[in-house]
CSV table of C-alpha atoms in Angstrom, one decimal:
chain,number,residue,atom,x,y,z
C,1,UNK,CA,2.0,-17.4,-15.6
C,2,UNK,CA,0.9,-16.9,-19.2
C,3,UNK,CA,1.4,-13.4,-20.6
C,4,UNK,CA,-1.6,-12.6,-22.8
C,5,UNK,CA,-0.6,-10.9,-26.0
C,6,UNK,CA,-4.0,-10.7,-27.8
C,7,UNK,CA,-7.6,-11.0,-27.1
C,8,UNK,CA,-8.1,-14.1,-29.3
C,9,UNK,CA,-5.5,-16.0,-27.1
C,10,UNK,CA,-7.4,-14.9,-24.0
C,11,UNK,CA,-10.7,-16.1,-25.4
C,12,UNK,CA,-9.3,-19.4,-26.4
C,13,UNK,CA,-7.9,-20.0,-22.9
C,14,UNK,CA,-10.9,-19.0,-20.8
C,15,UNK,CA,-13.4,-20.9,-23.0
C,16,UNK,CA,-11.4,-24.1,-23.2
C,17,UNK,CA,-9.8,-24.2,-19.8
C,18,UNK,CA,-10.9,-27.1,-17.6
C,19,UNK,CA,-11.0,-25.5,-14.2
C,20,UNK,CA,-10.1,-22.3,-12.5
C,21,UNK,CA,-8.5,-19.5,-14.5
C,22,UNK,CA,-6.9,-16.6,-12.7
C,23,UNK,CA,-6.6,-13.3,-14.6
C,24,UNK,CA,-4.1,-10.8,-13.3
C,25,UNK,CA,-4.7,-7.2,-14.7
C,26,UNK,CA,-1.5,-5.2,-14.1
C,27,UNK,CA,0.9,-2.6,-15.5
C,28,UNK,CA,4.6,-2.2,-15.7
C,29,UNK,CA,4.5,1.1,-13.7
C,30,UNK,CA,2.4,-0.3,-10.9
C,31,UNK,CA,4.6,-1.2,-7.9
C,32,UNK,CA,2.0,-3.4,-6.1
C,33,UNK,CA,1.3,-5.2,-9.4
C,34,UNK,CA,5.0,-6.1,-9.6
C,35,UNK,CA,4.9,-7.3,-6.0
C,36,UNK,CA,1.8,-9.4,-6.8
C,37,UNK,CA,3.4,-10.9,-9.9
C,38,UNK,CA,6.0,-12.6,-7.7
C,39,UNK,CA,3.3,-14.1,-5.6
C,40,UNK,CA,1.3,-15.3,-8.6
C,41,UNK,CA,4.4,-16.8,-10.2
C,42,UNK,CA,4.8,-18.9,-7.1
C,43,UNK,CA,1.1,-19.9,-7.0
C,44,UNK,CA,1.3,-20.9,-10.7
C,45,UNK,CA,4.1,-23.3,-9.9
C,46,UNK,CA,2.4,-24.7,-6.8
C,47,UNK,CA,-1.0,-25.1,-8.5
C,48,UNK,CA,-0.4,-26.6,-12.0
C,49,UNK,CA,-4.0,-27.5,-12.3
C,50,UNK,CA,-5.0,-23.8,-12.6
C,51,UNK,CA,-4.1,-21.3,-15.3
C,52,UNK,CA,-2.8,-17.9,-14.3
C,53,UNK,CA,-2.9,-15.2,-17.0
C,54,UNK,CA,-1.1,-11.9,-17.0
C,55,UNK,CA,-2.9,-9.1,-18.8
C,56,UNK,CA,-1.1,-5.8,-19.2
C,57,UNK,CA,-3.8,-3.1,-19.1
C,58,UNK,CA,-1.7,-0.7,-21.3
C,59,UNK,CA,-1.2,-3.3,-24.0
C,60,UNK,CA,-4.6,-4.9,-23.7
C,61,UNK,CA,-6.8,-1.9,-22.8
C,62,UNK,CA,-9.9,-3.4,-24.4
C,63,UNK,CA,-9.7,-6.4,-22.1
C,64,UNK,CA,-9.3,-4.1,-19.1
C,65,UNK,CA,-12.4,-2.2,-20.3
C,66,UNK,CA,-14.4,-5.4,-20.8
C,67,UNK,CA,-13.8,-6.4,-17.2
C,68,UNK,CA,-14.4,-2.9,-15.9
C,69,UNK,CA,-10.9,-2.7,-14.4
C,70,UNK,CA,-10.5,0.7,-12.7
C,71,UNK,CA,-7.8,-0.2,-10.2
C,72,UNK,CA,-4.8,-2.4,-10.3
C,73,UNK,CA,-3.7,-4.9,-9.4
C,74,UNK,CA,-7.0,-6.6,-10.1
C,75,UNK,CA,-7.3,-10.3,-10.1
C,76,UNK,CA,-10.3,-11.9,-11.7
C,77,UNK,CA,-11.1,-15.6,-11.0
C,78,UNK,CA,-13.0,-17.3,-13.8
C,79,UNK,CA,-14.6,-20.7,-14.5
C,80,UNK,CA,-16.3,-21.8,-17.6
C,81,UNK,CA,-15.6,-18.5,-19.2
C,82,UNK,CA,-17.5,-16.6,-16.4
C,83,UNK,CA,-16.2,-14.4,-13.6
C,84,UNK,CA,-16.8,-16.0,-10.2
C,85,UNK,CA,-14.7,-13.7,-7.9
C,86,UNK,CA,-12.3,-10.8,-8.0
C,87,UNK,CA,-9.8,-9.2,-5.7
C,88,UNK,CA,-8.7,-5.6,-6.1
C,89,UNK,CA,-5.3,-4.6,-4.7
C,90,UNK,CA,-2.3,-6.4,-3.3
C,91,UNK,CA,-2.8,-9.3,-0.9
C,92,UNK,CA,-0.2,-11.7,0.5
C,93,UNK,CA,0.3,-15.2,-0.9
C,94,UNK,CA,-1.6,-16.8,2.0
C,95,UNK,CA,-4.7,-14.8,1.1
C,96,UNK,CA,-4.6,-15.9,-2.5
C,97,UNK,CA,-3.9,-19.5,-1.6
C,98,UNK,CA,-7.0,-19.5,0.6
C,99,UNK,CA,-9.1,-17.9,-2.1
C,100,UNK,CA,-7.9,-20.5,-4.7
C,101,UNK,CA,-8.6,-23.3,-2.3
C,102,UNK,CA,-12.1,-22.1,-1.5
C,103,UNK,CA,-12.9,-21.6,-5.2
C,104,UNK,CA,-11.6,-25.0,-6.1
C,105,UNK,CA,-13.6,-26.7,-3.4
E,1,UNK,CA,15.6,-20.0,19.2
E,2,UNK,CA,15.5,-16.5,20.9
E,3,UNK,CA,16.3,-13.8,18.4
E,4,UNK,CA,18.3,-10.7,19.5
E,5,UNK,CA,16.0,-8.5,17.5
E,6,UNK,CA,12.6,-9.2,16.1
E,7,UNK,CA,11.4,-6.4,13.8
E,8,UNK,CA,7.7,-6.0,13.1
E,9,UNK,CA,7.2,-4.6,9.6
E,10,UNK,CA,9.4,-4.9,6.4
E,11,UNK,CA,9.0,-1.4,5.2
E,12,UNK,CA,11.9,1.0,4.9
E,13,UNK,CA,12.3,1.5,8.7
E,14,UNK,CA,12.1,-2.2,9.4
E,15,UNK,CA,14.5,-3.3,6.7
E,16,UNK,CA,17.0,-0.5,7.6
E,17,UNK,CA,16.9,-1.7,11.2
E,18,UNK,CA,17.5,-5.3,9.9
E,19,UNK,CA,20.6,-4.2,8.0
E,20,UNK,CA,22.0,-2.3,11.1
E,21,UNK,CA,21.1,-5.2,13.4
E,22,UNK,CA,22.8,-7.8,11.2
E,23,UNK,CA,25.9,-5.6,10.7
E,24,UNK,CA,26.2,-5.4,14.5
E,25,UNK,CA,26.3,-9.2,14.6
E,26,UNK,CA,22.9,-9.8,16.0
E,27,UNK,CA,20.3,-12.4,15.1
E,28,UNK,CA,17.4,-10.6,13.3
E,29,UNK,CA,14.0,-11.8,12.3
E,30,UNK,CA,11.6,-9.5,10.3
E,31,UNK,CA,7.9,-10.3,10.4
E,32,UNK,CA,5.7,-8.8,7.7
E,33,UNK,CA,2.0,-9.4,7.2
E,34,UNK,CA,1.7,-8.2,3.6
E,35,UNK,CA,4.8,-7.6,1.4
E,36,UNK,CA,8.2,-6.0,1.9
E,37,UNK,CA,8.7,-2.4,1.0
E,38,UNK,CA,5.7,-0.8,2.7
E,39,UNK,CA,4.2,2.4,1.5
E,40,UNK,CA,7.0,3.4,-0.9
E,41,UNK,CA,6.1,0.6,-3.3
E,42,UNK,CA,3.2,2.6,-4.7
E,43,UNK,CA,5.4,5.6,-5.5
E,44,UNK,CA,6.3,5.7,-9.2
E,45,UNK,CA,9.3,7.9,-8.8
E,46,UNK,CA,11.3,9.0,-5.7
E,47,UNK,CA,12.8,12.4,-6.2
E,48,UNK,CA,13.6,13.5,-2.6
E,49,UNK,CA,15.6,10.6,-1.1
E,50,UNK,CA,19.3,11.8,-1.1
E,51,UNK,CA,21.4,10.4,-3.9
E,52,UNK,CA,18.6,8.6,-5.6
E,53,UNK,CA,17.1,10.6,-8.5
E,54,UNK,CA,14.2,9.0,-10.3
E,55,UNK,CA,14.1,5.5,-8.9
E,56,UNK,CA,10.7,3.8,-8.6
E,57,UNK,CA,9.4,2.9,-5.2
E,58,UNK,CA,9.3,-0.7,-6.2
E,59,UNK,CA,13.0,-0.8,-7.3
E,60,UNK,CA,14.0,1.1,-4.1
E,61,UNK,CA,12.1,-1.4,-2.0
E,62,UNK,CA,13.8,-4.3,-3.8
E,63,UNK,CA,17.2,-2.8,-3.2
E,64,UNK,CA,16.7,-2.5,0.5
E,65,UNK,CA,15.2,-6.0,0.7
E,66,UNK,CA,18.1,-7.4,-1.2
E,67,UNK,CA,20.5,-5.5,1.1
E,68,UNK,CA,18.8,-6.9,4.2
E,69,UNK,CA,18.9,-10.4,2.9
E,70,UNK,CA,22.5,-10.1,1.8
E,71,UNK,CA,23.5,-9.3,5.4
E,72,UNK,CA,21.5,-12.4,6.5
E,73,UNK,CA,18.3,-11.0,7.9
E,74,UNK,CA,15.5,-13.6,8.2
E,75,UNK,CA,12.2,-12.4,6.8
E,76,UNK,CA,8.9,-14.2,7.3
E,77,UNK,CA,5.5,-13.3,6.0
E,78,UNK,CA,3.4,-13.5,9.1
E,79,UNK,CA,1.1,-10.9,10.6
E,80,UNK,CA,2.0,-10.1,14.2
E,81,UNK,CA,-1.1,-10.1,16.4
E,82,UNK,CA,0.3,-9.6,19.9
E,83,UNK,CA,3.4,-9.1,22.0
E,84,UNK,CA,4.0,-10.2,25.6
E,85,UNK,CA,6.6,-8.3,27.4
E,86,UNK,CA,9.3,-9.8,29.6
E,87,UNK,CA,13.0,-10.2,29.8
E,88,UNK,CA,12.5,-12.5,26.8
E,89,UNK,CA,9.5,-11.1,24.9
E,90,UNK,CA,7.0,-13.2,23.0
E,91,UNK,CA,5.9,-12.1,19.5
E,92,UNK,CA,2.8,-14.0,18.4
E,93,UNK,CA,1.8,-14.1,14.8
E,94,UNK,CA,-1.2,-15.7,13.1
E,95,UNK,CA,1.0,-18.8,12.7
E,96,UNK,CA,3.7,-19.0,15.3
E,97,UNK,CA,5.3,-17.6,18.5
E,98,UNK,CA,8.8,-16.1,18.5
E,99,UNK,CA,11.1,-15.2,21.3
E,100,UNK,CA,13.0,-12.0,21.2
E,101,UNK,CA,15.4,-10.1,23.5
E,102,UNK,CA,14.4,-6.8,21.8
E,103,UNK,CA,11.7,-5.8,19.5
E,104,UNK,CA,11.5,-3.0,16.9
E,105,UNK,CA,8.0,-2.0,15.9
E,106,UNK,CA,8.1,-0.6,12.4
E,107,UNK,CA,4.5,-1.1,11.3
E,108,UNK,CA,4.1,2.1,9.3
E,109,UNK,CA,0.6,3.3,8.6
E,110,UNK,CA,-2.3,2.8,6.2
E,111,UNK,CA,-4.5,5.1,4.1
E,112,UNK,CA,-7.1,7.0,6.1
E,113,UNK,CA,-10.6,6.4,4.8
E,114,UNK,CA,-13.2,9.0,4.3
E,115,UNK,CA,-15.5,7.0,6.5
E,116,UNK,CA,-18.5,7.5,4.2
E,117,UNK,CA,-21.2,4.9,3.8
E,118,UNK,CA,-20.5,2.3,1.1
E,119,UNK,CA,-17.0,3.6,0.7
E,120,UNK,CA,-15.6,0.1,0.6
E,121,UNK,CA,-18.1,-0.9,-2.1
E,122,UNK,CA,-16.7,1.8,-4.4
E,123,UNK,CA,-13.1,0.8,-4.1
E,124,UNK,CA,-11.9,-0.3,-7.5
E,125,UNK,CA,-15.2,1.2,-8.9
E,126,UNK,CA,-14.3,4.8,-8.8
E,127,UNK,CA,-12.8,5.3,-5.4
E,128,UNK,CA,-9.0,5.0,-5.1
E,129,UNK,CA,-6.3,5.8,-2.6
E,130,UNK,CA,-3.5,5.7,-5.1
E,131,UNK,CA,-3.5,8.1,-8.0
E,132,UNK,CA,-0.2,6.8,-9.3
E,133,UNK,CA,-1.7,3.3,-9.4
E,134,UNK,CA,-5.1,4.0,-10.9
E,135,UNK,CA,-5.0,7.5,-12.5
E,136,UNK,CA,-4.5,6.0,-16.0
E,137,UNK,CA,-7.9,4.4,-15.9
E,138,UNK,CA,-9.5,7.9,-15.8
E,139,UNK,CA,-7.9,9.3,-18.9
E,140,UNK,CA,-10.0,12.0,-20.5
E,141,UNK,CA,-12.6,11.7,-17.7
E,142,UNK,CA,-13.5,13.9,-14.7
E,143,UNK,CA,-12.0,13.1,-11.3
E,144,UNK,CA,-11.7,14.7,-7.9
E,145,UNK,CA,-8.9,14.6,-5.3
E,146,UNK,CA,-9.8,15.1,-1.7
E,147,UNK,CA,-7.0,16.2,0.6
E,148,UNK,CA,-4.7,19.2,1.1
E,149,UNK,CA,-1.2,17.8,1.8
E,150,UNK,CA,1.7,16.9,-0.5
E,151,UNK,CA,0.2,13.6,-1.6
E,152,UNK,CA,-3.1,15.3,-2.6
E,153,UNK,CA,-1.3,18.0,-4.5
E,154,UNK,CA,1.0,15.6,-6.3
E,155,UNK,CA,-2.0,13.4,-7.2
E,156,UNK,CA,-3.7,16.4,-8.6
E,157,UNK,CA,-0.8,17.3,-10.8
E,158,UNK,CA,-0.4,13.7,-12.0
E,159,UNK,CA,-4.1,13.4,-12.7
E,160,UNK,CA,-4.3,16.8,-14.5
E,161,UNK,CA,-2.0,15.3,-17.2
E,162,UNK,CA,-4.4,12.4,-17.7
E,163,UNK,CA,-8.0,13.5,-16.9
E,164,UNK,CA,-10.1,16.0,-18.7
E,165,UNK,CA,-11.0,17.8,-15.5
E,166,UNK,CA,-9.7,17.6,-11.9
E,167,UNK,CA,-11.3,19.0,-8.8
E,168,UNK,CA,-9.1,19.4,-5.7
E,169,UNK,CA,-11.3,19.5,-2.6
E,170,UNK,CA,-9.6,20.5,0.6
E,171,UNK,CA,-10.8,21.5,4.1
E,172,UNK,CA,-9.0,24.8,4.7
E,173,UNK,CA,-8.6,28.1,3.0
E,174,UNK,CA,-5.4,26.9,1.5
E,175,UNK,CA,-3.9,23.4,1.0
E,176,UNK,CA,-1.2,22.6,3.5
E,177,UNK,CA,1.1,21.0,1.0
E,178,UNK,CA,4.4,22.5,-0.4
E,179,UNK,CA,4.2,25.8,-2.2
E,180,UNK,CA,6.2,24.5,-5.1
E,181,UNK,CA,3.4,21.9,-5.8
E,182,UNK,CA,0.7,24.5,-5.3
E,183,UNK,CA,2.3,26.8,-7.8
E,184,UNK,CA,2.4,24.0,-10.4
E,185,UNK,CA,-1.3,23.3,-9.8
E,186,UNK,CA,-2.2,26.9,-10.4
E,187,UNK,CA,-0.8,26.7,-13.8
E,188,UNK,CA,-3.0,23.8,-14.8
E,189,UNK,CA,-6.0,25.0,-16.8
E,190,UNK,CA,-8.1,21.9,-16.1
E,191,UNK,CA,-7.9,22.0,-12.3
E,192,UNK,CA,-10.5,23.6,-10.1
E,193,UNK,CA,-9.7,24.0,-6.4
E,194,UNK,CA,-12.6,23.8,-4.0
E,195,UNK,CA,-11.6,25.2,-0.6
E,196,UNK,CA,-13.3,24.9,2.8
E,197,UNK,CA,-15.0,21.8,1.6
E,198,UNK,CA,-15.5,18.1,2.5
E,199,UNK,CA,-16.9,15.2,0.6
E,200,UNK,CA,-20.1,14.1,2.3
E,201,UNK,CA,-21.4,11.3,0.1
E,202,UNK,CA,-20.5,9.0,-2.7
E,203,UNK,CA,-23.0,8.6,-5.5
E,204,UNK,CA,-23.6,5.8,-8.0
E,205,UNK,CA,-24.9,2.3,-8.3
E,206,UNK,CA,-22.5,-0.1,-10.0
E,207,UNK,CA,-19.7,2.5,-10.0
E,208,UNK,CA,-19.0,6.0,-8.8
E,209,UNK,CA,-20.9,8.7,-10.8
E,210,UNK,CA,-20.5,11.7,-8.5
E,211,UNK,CA,-19.9,13.0,-5.1
E,212,UNK,CA,-21.7,15.3,-2.7
E,213,UNK,CA,-19.7,18.0,-1.0
E,214,UNK,CA,-20.3,20.6,1.7
E,215,UNK,CA,-18.5,23.9,1.0
E,216,UNK,CA,-19.0,26.2,4.0
E,217,UNK,CA,-22.8,26.1,4.4
E,218,UNK,CA,-23.6,25.0,0.9
E,219,UNK,CA,-24.2,21.4,-0.3
E,220,UNK,CA,-23.3,20.6,-3.9
E,221,UNK,CA,-23.1,17.6,-6.1
E,222,UNK,CA,-20.3,17.1,-8.6
E,223,UNK,CA,-20.3,14.5,-11.4
E,224,UNK,CA,-17.1,12.6,-11.3
E,225,UNK,CA,-15.9,9.3,-12.6
E,226,UNK,CA,-13.2,8.9,-10.0
E,227,UNK,CA,-12.4,10.1,-6.5
E,228,UNK,CA,-8.9,9.9,-5.2
E,229,UNK,CA,-8.6,10.1,-1.4
E,230,UNK,CA,-5.4,11.5,-0.1
E,231,UNK,CA,-6.3,12.6,3.4
E,232,UNK,CA,-3.4,11.2,5.3
E,233,UNK,CA,-2.5,8.0,7.0
E,234,UNK,CA,-3.4,6.3,10.2
E,235,UNK,CA,-1.3,3.9,12.4
E,236,UNK,CA,-2.1,0.2,13.0
E,237,UNK,CA,-0.8,-0.2,16.5
E,238,UNK,CA,-3.8,-1.4,18.5
E,239,UNK,CA,-2.4,-4.9,18.8
E,240,UNK,CA,0.5,-3.4,20.8
E,241,UNK,CA,-1.6,-1.1,23.0
E,242,UNK,CA,-1.1,-3.5,26.0
E,243,UNK,CA,2.6,-3.4,25.8
E,244,UNK,CA,3.7,0.1,24.6
E,245,UNK,CA,2.1,3.5,25.2
E,246,UNK,CA,0.2,5.0,22.3
E,247,UNK,CA,-0.8,8.6,21.9
E,248,UNK,CA,-4.4,9.7,21.4
E,249,UNK,CA,-4.0,9.2,17.6
E,250,UNK,CA,-2.7,5.7,18.0
E,251,UNK,CA,0.9,6.3,17.3
E,252,UNK,CA,3.5,4.7,19.5
E,253,UNK,CA,5.0,7.2,21.9
E,254,UNK,CA,8.7,7.4,21.1
E,255,UNK,CA,11.1,10.2,20.4
E,256,UNK,CA,14.0,10.6,18.1
E,257,UNK,CA,15.8,7.9,20.1
E,258,UNK,CA,13.0,5.5,19.1
E,259,UNK,CA,12.7,4.4,22.7
E,260,UNK,CA,9.2,3.4,23.7
E,261,UNK,CA,7.6,3.2,27.2
E,262,UNK,CA,8.8,-0.4,27.5
E,263,UNK,CA,12.4,-1.3,28.0
E,264,UNK,CA,13.7,-3.4,25.1
E,265,UNK,CA,11.0,-2.3,22.7
E,266,UNK,CA,11.7,0.4,20.1
E,267,UNK,CA,9.6,2.1,17.5
E,268,UNK,CA,10.8,3.2,14.1
E,269,UNK,CA,9.3,5.0,11.1
E,270,UNK,CA,5.8,6.2,10.5
E,271,UNK,CA,4.3,4.2,13.4
E,272,UNK,CA,5.7,6.4,16.1
E,273,UNK,CA,5.0,9.9,17.2
E,274,UNK,CA,6.9,12.2,14.9
E,275,UNK,CA,6.6,15.4,12.9
E,276,UNK,CA,8.0,14.5,9.6
E,277,UNK,CA,7.1,11.2,8.0
E,278,UNK,CA,9.3,10.7,5.0
E,279,UNK,CA,11.3,7.8,3.5
E,280,UNK,CA,14.5,9.3,4.7
E,281,UNK,CA,13.3,9.8,8.3
E,282,UNK,CA,12.0,6.2,8.3
E,283,UNK,CA,15.4,4.9,7.3
E,284,UNK,CA,17.0,7.1,9.9
E,285,UNK,CA,14.7,5.7,12.5
E,286,UNK,CA,15.6,2.2,11.5
E,287,UNK,CA,19.2,2.9,12.1
E,288,UNK,CA,18.6,4.6,15.4
E,289,UNK,CA,16.3,1.9,16.7
E,290,UNK,CA,18.7,-0.9,15.7
E,291,UNK,CA,21.7,0.9,17.4
E,292,UNK,CA,19.7,1.4,20.6
E,293,UNK,CA,18.5,-2.2,20.5
E,294,UNK,CA,22.1,-3.3,20.2
E,295,UNK,CA,23.1,-1.0,23.1
E,296,UNK,CA,20.3,-2.4,25.2
E,297,UNK,CA,21.5,-5.9,24.5
E,298,UNK,CA,25.0,-5.1,25.6
E,299,UNK,CA,23.7,-3.7,28.9
E,300,UNK,CA,21.8,-6.9,29.7
C-alpha cells in the first residue's frame, strides 16, 4: 500500500495510473480501518497490477472532504481519475477480491 | 479430519473458547465470516474489562487472537451457512464442509437498524451505527443520537465534544443507561434530550439533512447532519434454527452453562439468551462452553 502524504502525490498517482486505483480512507483510531489495512496489504501484494493508496483522514482532511467521506473505513475505487465504485465499512478479503475482479473485468 | 470442537465466530467468546479448548488438548477450528475480534474492534477504549485500563478494542482483539493462535487454534475465514446434527456434526460454510464432534456457536450480534425507508442509502452519508468510528466527520455540526442505553449515552458524550449540537432521542421518559453516564450528559451544554420520541423518517437527497421525529402525539422535523443509531443489537442465528432452539427474539436458548437444546452444541456470548452482554461475560461464556464441550467429549 502507498501511504499518501500530500494531495499533489495523490493527484499524480490517480491521473497517471494505468488501471485500477484503490483509495482507502482511514484513521489511526478506527479499529475496523486497522483490520481492513491488513486485508488491503495482502491484496496489494497479490494484485501488483493495481495501486492501493492509504489516505489518513486526519492528516489529509481536504481529500476526505473532496470525496465526501463521512464514515470510515471507506474504500473508493478509481479509474482514469474518476470514482467508479466505493465500499463503506469493513468487508472480508473475499468480498474485496471479488469487487476488484469485477472492476478489472 | 473431524475436529473435536468447531467454533462459529471469532469474537471474544469464540476466541476464548478456542484458547480453553486447545489448552484442554482438543483439536479446534474457528470459522469466522468477517474478521476476528467481533464487536469490540469498534470500541476506542475499554475501561470496564478487569485489569485492562485504557486498551483499544482493536488491540484487545489482537491480543486474544494472538493468544488463540499461540495455543494452536486453527482459524479460517469462511461464513457458516448451516449445521447438520449427528454424532458427528457437519458444519457447512460458503466454501467447505467440516466435521465436528462438538460445536460452539459464538456468532455475537449485529447493529439493530431503525427499519426506516432508504436507511441503507444513507449509510456513510449521514447515518452511522458507530459514533467512535464516524463522529469526527461531524465536528462543529449538528447530530442526533437515537437510543437510550449505555451505547447511546456514551455516543452522546463523545459527540458532544466534537459536534456543535447533539440531540439525544429516546423512547421512554428516561434513558435506560447507567446513571453515571446520564449525569455526565446533563452537564453538557450542547446536548438536548428528547424523551418519549422516535425517529420516523430520514430526510435528504444526496446526504442526510434532517430527521422527522414523533414525540408523544407531535411530529417534528429537526435539521441534522448526522444520525447515530444506537438502539441495540440483534442476533444472527437463523441459519441454526433447524438445529438449536431459538427464543422469540432469535437468541439461542442456553443458560449460564452454555448448553443448547442439542447435545454437543453449545452457545457462548451475545448470541445466546442472557441478561448482561458485556465483553467480560462473553469471555466467561467462552470458557464455560469450552469446558462443557470437553466434558461432553470425555463422556462419549
